[in-house]
mmCIF file of C-alpha atoms in Angstrom:
data_model
loop_
_atom_site.group_PDB
_atom_site.id
_atom_site.type_symbol
_atom_site.label_atom_id
_atom_site.label_comp_id
_atom_site.label_asym_id
_atom_site.label_seq_id
_atom_site.Cartn_x
_atom_site.Cartn_y
_atom_site.Cartn_z
ATOM 1 C CA SER A 1 0.000 0.000 0.000
ATOM 2 C CA PHE A 2 1.020 3.624 -0.362
ATOM 3 C CA GLU A 3 1.147 3.983 3.412
ATOM 4 C CA GLU A 4 3.631 1.098 3.708
ATOM 5 C CA GLN A 5 5.776 2.391 0.846
ATOM 6 C CA PHE A 6 5.638 5.896 2.285
ATOM 7 C CA ALA A 7 6.813 4.700 5.720
ATOM 8 C CA LYS A 8 9.656 2.721 4.128
ATOM 9 C CA TYR A 9 10.927 5.193 1.506
ATOM 10 C CA ALA A 10 9.476 8.668 2.039
ATOM 11 C CA ALA A 11 9.139 9.287 5.777
ATOM 12 C CA SER A 12 10.524 12.643 6.836
ATOM 13 C CA ASP A 13 13.986 12.908 8.361
ATOM 14 C CA PRO A 14 14.470 16.557 9.426
ATOM 15 C CA SER A 15 18.174 15.938 10.086
ATOM 16 C CA ARG A 16 18.693 15.554 6.299
ATOM 17 C CA LEU A 17 16.787 18.692 5.283
ATOM 18 C CA SER A 18 19.950 20.766 4.852
ATOM 19 C CA VAL A 19 21.050 18.343 2.089
ATOM 20 C CA VAL A 20 17.761 18.909 0.221
ATOM 21 C CA ARG A 21 17.912 22.699 0.616
ATOM 22 C CA LYS A 22 21.534 22.802 -0.574
ATOM 23 C CA TYR A 23 20.859 20.548 -3.576
ATOM 24 C CA LEU A 24 17.798 22.454 -4.748
ATOM 25 C CA ASN A 25 19.399 25.857 -4.249
ATOM 26 C CA GLU A 26 23.009 25.297 -5.299
ATOM 27 C CA GLU A 27 22.647 22.595 -7.942
ATOM 28 C CA ARG A 28 19.163 23.352 -9.302
ATOM 29 C CA MET A 29 19.185 27.138 -8.609
ATOM 30 C CA ILE A 30 15.755 27.140 -6.956
ATOM 31 C CA PRO A 31 15.501 30.262 -4.740
ATOM 32 C CA LEU A 32 15.713 29.528 -0.994
ATOM 33 C CA PRO A 33 12.499 31.466 -0.166
ATOM 34 C CA LEU A 34 10.556 29.179 -2.532
ATOM 35 C CA ILE A 35 12.192 26.051 -1.067
ATOM 36 C CA ASP A 36 11.452 27.180 2.480
ATOM 37 C CA GLN A 37 7.853 28.039 1.621
ATOM 38 C CA LEU A 38 7.308 24.483 0.349
ATOM 39 C CA ILE A 39 8.973 22.996 3.443
ATOM 40 C CA GLU A 40 6.839 25.161 5.711
ATOM 41 C CA ARG A 41 3.570 24.113 4.077
ATOM 42 C CA GLY A 42 4.606 20.437 4.128
ATOM 43 C CA ASP A 43 4.953 19.906 0.374
ATOM 44 C CA LEU A 44 8.710 19.200 0.483
ATOM 45 C CA TRP A 45 10.854 17.279 2.956
ATOM 46 C CA ALA A 46 13.919 15.029 3.157
ATOM 47 C CA ASN A 47 13.836 11.271 3.627
ATOM 48 C CA ARG A 48 16.512 9.320 5.537
ATOM 49 C CA TRP A 49 18.741 9.171 2.439
ATOM 50 C CA GLY A 50 18.674 12.950 2.041
ATOM 51 C CA SER A 51 16.486 12.747 -1.078
ATOM 52 C CA CYS A 52 13.897 15.398 -1.937
ATOM 53 C CA VAL A 53 10.339 14.203 -1.310
ATOM 54 C CA PHE A 54 7.593 16.201 -3.045
ATOM 55 C CA ALA A 55 4.006 15.629 -1.870
ATOM 56 C CA HIS A 56 1.244 14.759 -4.347
ATOM 57 C CA ARG A 57 -1.937 16.276 -2.875
ATOM 58 C CA ASP A 58 -5.516 15.830 -4.025
ATOM 59 C CA LEU A 59 -8.055 18.639 -4.297
ATOM 60 C CA SER A 60 -8.670 18.422 -0.538
ATOM 61 C CA ARG A 61 -4.884 18.776 0.088
ATOM 62 C CA ILE A 62 -4.599 15.188 1.346
ATOM 63 C CA THR A 63 -1.284 13.522 0.477
ATOM 64 C CA ARG A 64 -2.015 10.583 -1.848
ATOM 65 C CA GLY A 65 1.446 10.116 -3.336
ATOM 66 C CA CYS A 66 4.891 11.622 -3.695
ATOM 67 C CA THR A 67 7.848 12.008 -6.020
ATOM 68 C CA ILE A 68 11.266 11.160 -4.585
ATOM 69 C CA ARG A 69 14.310 12.737 -6.247
ATOM 70 C CA GLY A 70 17.818 11.811 -5.161
ATOM 71 C CA THR A 71 20.280 14.605 -4.460
ATOM 72 C CA SER A 72 23.181 12.700 -5.996
ATOM 73 C CA GLY A 73 22.943 10.695 -9.181
ATOM 74 C CA SER A 74 19.703 10.373 -11.110
ATOM 75 C CA PHE A 75 17.458 8.425 -8.715
ATOM 76 C CA LYS A 76 13.728 9.139 -9.197
ATOM 77 C CA GLN A 77 10.738 7.286 -7.790
ATOM 78 C CA VAL A 78 6.993 7.935 -7.698
ATOM 79 C CA LEU A 79 4.877 6.414 -4.929
ATOM 80 C CA GLY A 80 1.089 6.369 -4.730
ATOM 81 C CA SER A 81 -1.217 8.417 -6.926
ATOM 82 C CA LYS A 82 -0.230 10.695 -9.765
ATOM 83 C CA LYS A 83 -3.648 10.743 -11.448
ATOM 84 C CA ASP A 84 -5.779 12.499 -8.835
ATOM 85 C CA ALA A 85 -3.050 14.053 -6.679
ATOM 86 C CA TRP A 86 -0.152 16.229 -7.802
ATOM 87 C CA PHE A 87 2.745 18.339 -6.630
ATOM 88 C CA SER A 88 1.627 21.919 -7.212
ATOM 89 C CA ILE A 89 2.747 25.535 -6.975
ATOM 90 C CA GLY A 90 0.365 28.481 -7.036
ATOM 91 C CA ILE A 91 -3.292 28.774 -6.170
ATOM 92 C CA PRO A 92 -5.458 25.659 -5.620
ATOM 93 C CA PRO A 93 -6.179 23.737 -8.853
ATOM 94 C CA ALA A 94 -9.950 23.969 -8.349
ATOM 95 C CA THR A 95 -9.838 27.787 -8.409
ATOM 96 C CA ALA A 96 -6.973 28.382 -10.858
ATOM 97 C CA SER A 97 -7.637 30.145 -14.148
ATOM 98 C CA ARG A 98 -5.270 27.774 -15.942
ATOM 99 C CA LEU A 99 -3.382 24.548 -15.227
ATOM 100 C CA ILE A 100 0.269 24.536 -16.290
ATOM 101 C CA LEU A 101 1.451 20.940 -16.665
ATOM 102 C CA THR A 102 5.140 20.098 -16.209
ATOM 103 C CA GLU A 103 6.802 16.698 -15.990
ATOM 104 C CA SER A 104 8.545 16.779 -12.610
ATOM 105 C CA PRO A 105 8.407 18.800 -9.391
ATOM 106 C CA ILE A 106 11.828 20.301 -10.213
ATOM 107 C CA ASP A 107 10.433 21.428 -13.581
ATOM 108 C CA ALA A 108 7.494 23.015 -11.732
ATOM 109 C CA LEU A 109 9.867 24.767 -9.313
ATOM 110 C CA SER A 110 12.065 25.960 -12.186
ATOM 111 C CA TYR A 111 9.056 27.276 -14.128
ATOM 112 C CA GLU A 112 8.052 29.226 -11.013
ATOM 113 C CA ALA A 113 11.614 30.494 -10.441
ATOM 114 C CA LEU A 114 11.728 31.742 -14.040
ATOM 115 C CA GLY A 115 8.663 33.889 -13.281
ATOM 116 C CA LEU A 116 6.554 32.311 -16.026
ATOM 117 C CA ARG A 117 3.394 31.604 -13.989
ATOM 118 C CA SER A 118 0.612 34.198 -13.869
ATOM 119 C CA ALA A 119 -0.879 34.916 -10.445
ATOM 120 C CA ASN A 120 -4.114 33.004 -11.166
ATOM 121 C CA ASP A 121 -2.381 29.914 -12.578
ATOM 122 C CA VAL A 122 -1.281 26.734 -10.850
ATOM 123 C CA ILE A 123 1.711 24.631 -11.924
ATOM 124 C CA LEU A 124 1.156 20.880 -11.589
ATOM 125 C CA SER A 125 3.740 18.144 -11.940
ATOM 126 C CA THR A 126 2.245 15.237 -13.866
ATOM 127 C CA ALA A 127 5.013 12.886 -12.633
ATOM 128 C CA GLY A 128 5.299 11.675 -16.228
ATOM 129 C CA GLN A 129 1.682 10.630 -16.728
ATOM 130 C CA THR A 130 0.060 11.048 -20.139
ATOM 131 C CA ASP A 131 -3.600 10.734 -19.132
ATOM 132 C CA TYR A 132 -5.218 14.177 -19.284
ATOM 133 C CA GLU A 133 -8.688 13.133 -18.110
ATOM 134 C CA PRO A 134 -8.095 14.182 -14.463
ATOM 135 C CA PHE A 135 -6.965 17.628 -15.622
ATOM 136 C CA LEU A 136 -9.725 17.979 -18.197
ATOM 137 C CA ASP A 137 -12.260 17.076 -15.488
ATOM 138 C CA LEU A 138 -11.232 20.237 -13.627
ATOM 139 C CA GLY A 139 -12.588 22.260 -16.552
ATOM 140 C CA ARG A 140 -9.662 24.683 -16.707
ATOM 141 C CA PRO A 141 -7.555 25.594 -19.743
ATOM 142 C CA LEU A 142 -4.302 23.642 -19.955
ATOM 143 C CA LEU A 143 -0.854 24.966 -20.806
ATOM 144 C CA LEU A 144 1.333 22.006 -21.748
ATOM 145 C CA ALA A 145 4.827 22.816 -20.497
ATOM 146 C CA GLN A 146 6.507 19.418 -20.593
ATOM 147 C CA ASP A 147 10.133 18.963 -21.647
ATOM 148 C CA ALA A 148 11.322 19.889 -25.138
ATOM 149 C CA TYR A 149 12.368 16.399 -26.205
ATOM 150 C CA ASP A 150 10.830 13.015 -27.032
ATOM 151 C CA SER A 151 9.348 12.037 -23.650
ATOM 152 C CA GLY A 152 7.990 15.566 -23.174
ATOM 153 C CA ASN A 153 6.385 15.483 -26.609
ATOM 154 C CA ILE A 154 4.820 12.106 -25.863
ATOM 155 C CA GLN A 155 3.421 13.426 -22.593
ATOM 156 C CA ALA A 156 2.171 16.617 -24.235
ATOM 157 C CA ASN A 157 0.287 14.548 -26.822
ATOM 158 C CA GLY A 158 -1.396 12.653 -23.991
ATOM 159 C CA ARG A 159 -3.998 9.918 -24.270
ATOM 160 C CA ALA A 160 -7.039 12.172 -24.473
ATOM 161 C CA SER A 161 -8.446 12.827 -27.924
ATOM 162 C CA ALA A 162 -6.569 15.598 -29.725
ATOM 163 C CA SER A 163 -9.766 17.565 -30.295
ATOM 164 C CA LEU A 164 -10.677 17.439 -26.603
ATOM 165 C CA VAL A 165 -7.274 18.664 -25.478
ATOM 166 C CA ALA A 166 -7.140 21.273 -28.263
ATOM 167 C CA GLY A 167 -10.431 22.682 -27.009
ATOM 168 C CA LEU A 168 -8.967 23.283 -23.569
ATOM 169 C CA HIS A 169 -5.505 24.650 -24.302
ATOM 170 C CA GLY A 170 -4.170 27.075 -26.810
ATOM 171 C CA GLU A 171 -0.486 26.362 -26.712
ATOM 172 C CA ARG A 172 2.445 24.147 -25.873
ATOM 173 C CA HIS A 173 5.177 25.966 -23.999
ATOM 174 C CA THR A 174 8.705 24.565 -24.181
ATOM 175 C CA PRO A 175 12.026 25.878 -22.877
ATOM 176 C CA VAL A 176 14.027 28.047 -25.245
ATOM 177 C CA ARG A 177 17.363 26.873 -23.862
ATOM 178 C CA GLY A 178 17.899 23.283 -22.798
ATOM 179 C CA LYS A 179 15.554 20.330 -22.805
ATOM 180 C CA ASP A 180 13.662 21.160 -19.603
ATOM 181 C CA TRP A 181 12.800 24.146 -17.399
ATOM 182 C CA ASN A 182 15.642 23.498 -14.988
ATOM 183 C CA GLU A 183 18.160 23.498 -17.833
ATOM 184 C CA GLN A 184 16.742 26.864 -18.907
ATOM 185 C CA LEU A 185 17.023 28.179 -15.336
ATOM 186 C CA THR A 186 20.631 26.994 -14.952
ATOM 187 C CA TYR A 187 21.715 27.600 -18.551
ATOM 188 C CA ASP A 188 23.945 30.660 -18.033
ATOM 189 C CA ARG A 189 25.671 29.172 -14.994
ATOM 190 C CA ASP A 190 26.222 25.843 -16.773
ATOM 191 C CA GLN A 191 27.688 27.631 -19.823
ATOM 192 C CA GLN A 192 30.136 29.462 -17.573
ATOM 193 C CA ARG A 193 31.146 26.190 -15.936
ATOM 194 C CA ARG A 194 31.845 24.624 -19.348
ATOM 195 C CA THR A 195 34.044 27.480 -20.482
ATOM 196 C CA ALA A 196 35.898 27.940 -17.173
#
């Protein structure tokens, strides 16, 4: 069950929180005030391995799943629901003017850090899912902001009928530099590192 998996892999370990804050801020360039806001509201914490754990919350703000992202290497894991509960930034999905769909929580954080979200929008991490029905059921326009490469294009195409999705969104938004929003956020720094 999700509860058993959560207890085994995602339980909070406050002693490892400094590792998560450092990774997100120094490696991913997410601003500390944004990181701390998520920690304070309980949407981000560290597990015993010092990995980032991002809560997937349903419309009632109940945690139904989570995304775990390692702070060294490329470890990623999704536990529980990603169809009716999501990591989000912005106003509640039920009252948002528009739903901005990104692939991962770090993409959502990067999109926010880049200042691309309007005040009445919410950014949701789809955790890689391609089923748009849960988002379409909310009756809000969609902005498809998945990665600018093959898996992002597959997710942006989704499994809903093209005409249904087309009726609810007017555009696909992709990064101008790099394959994902974090690469766009860190682009200048990474270029300097390559030439140093």
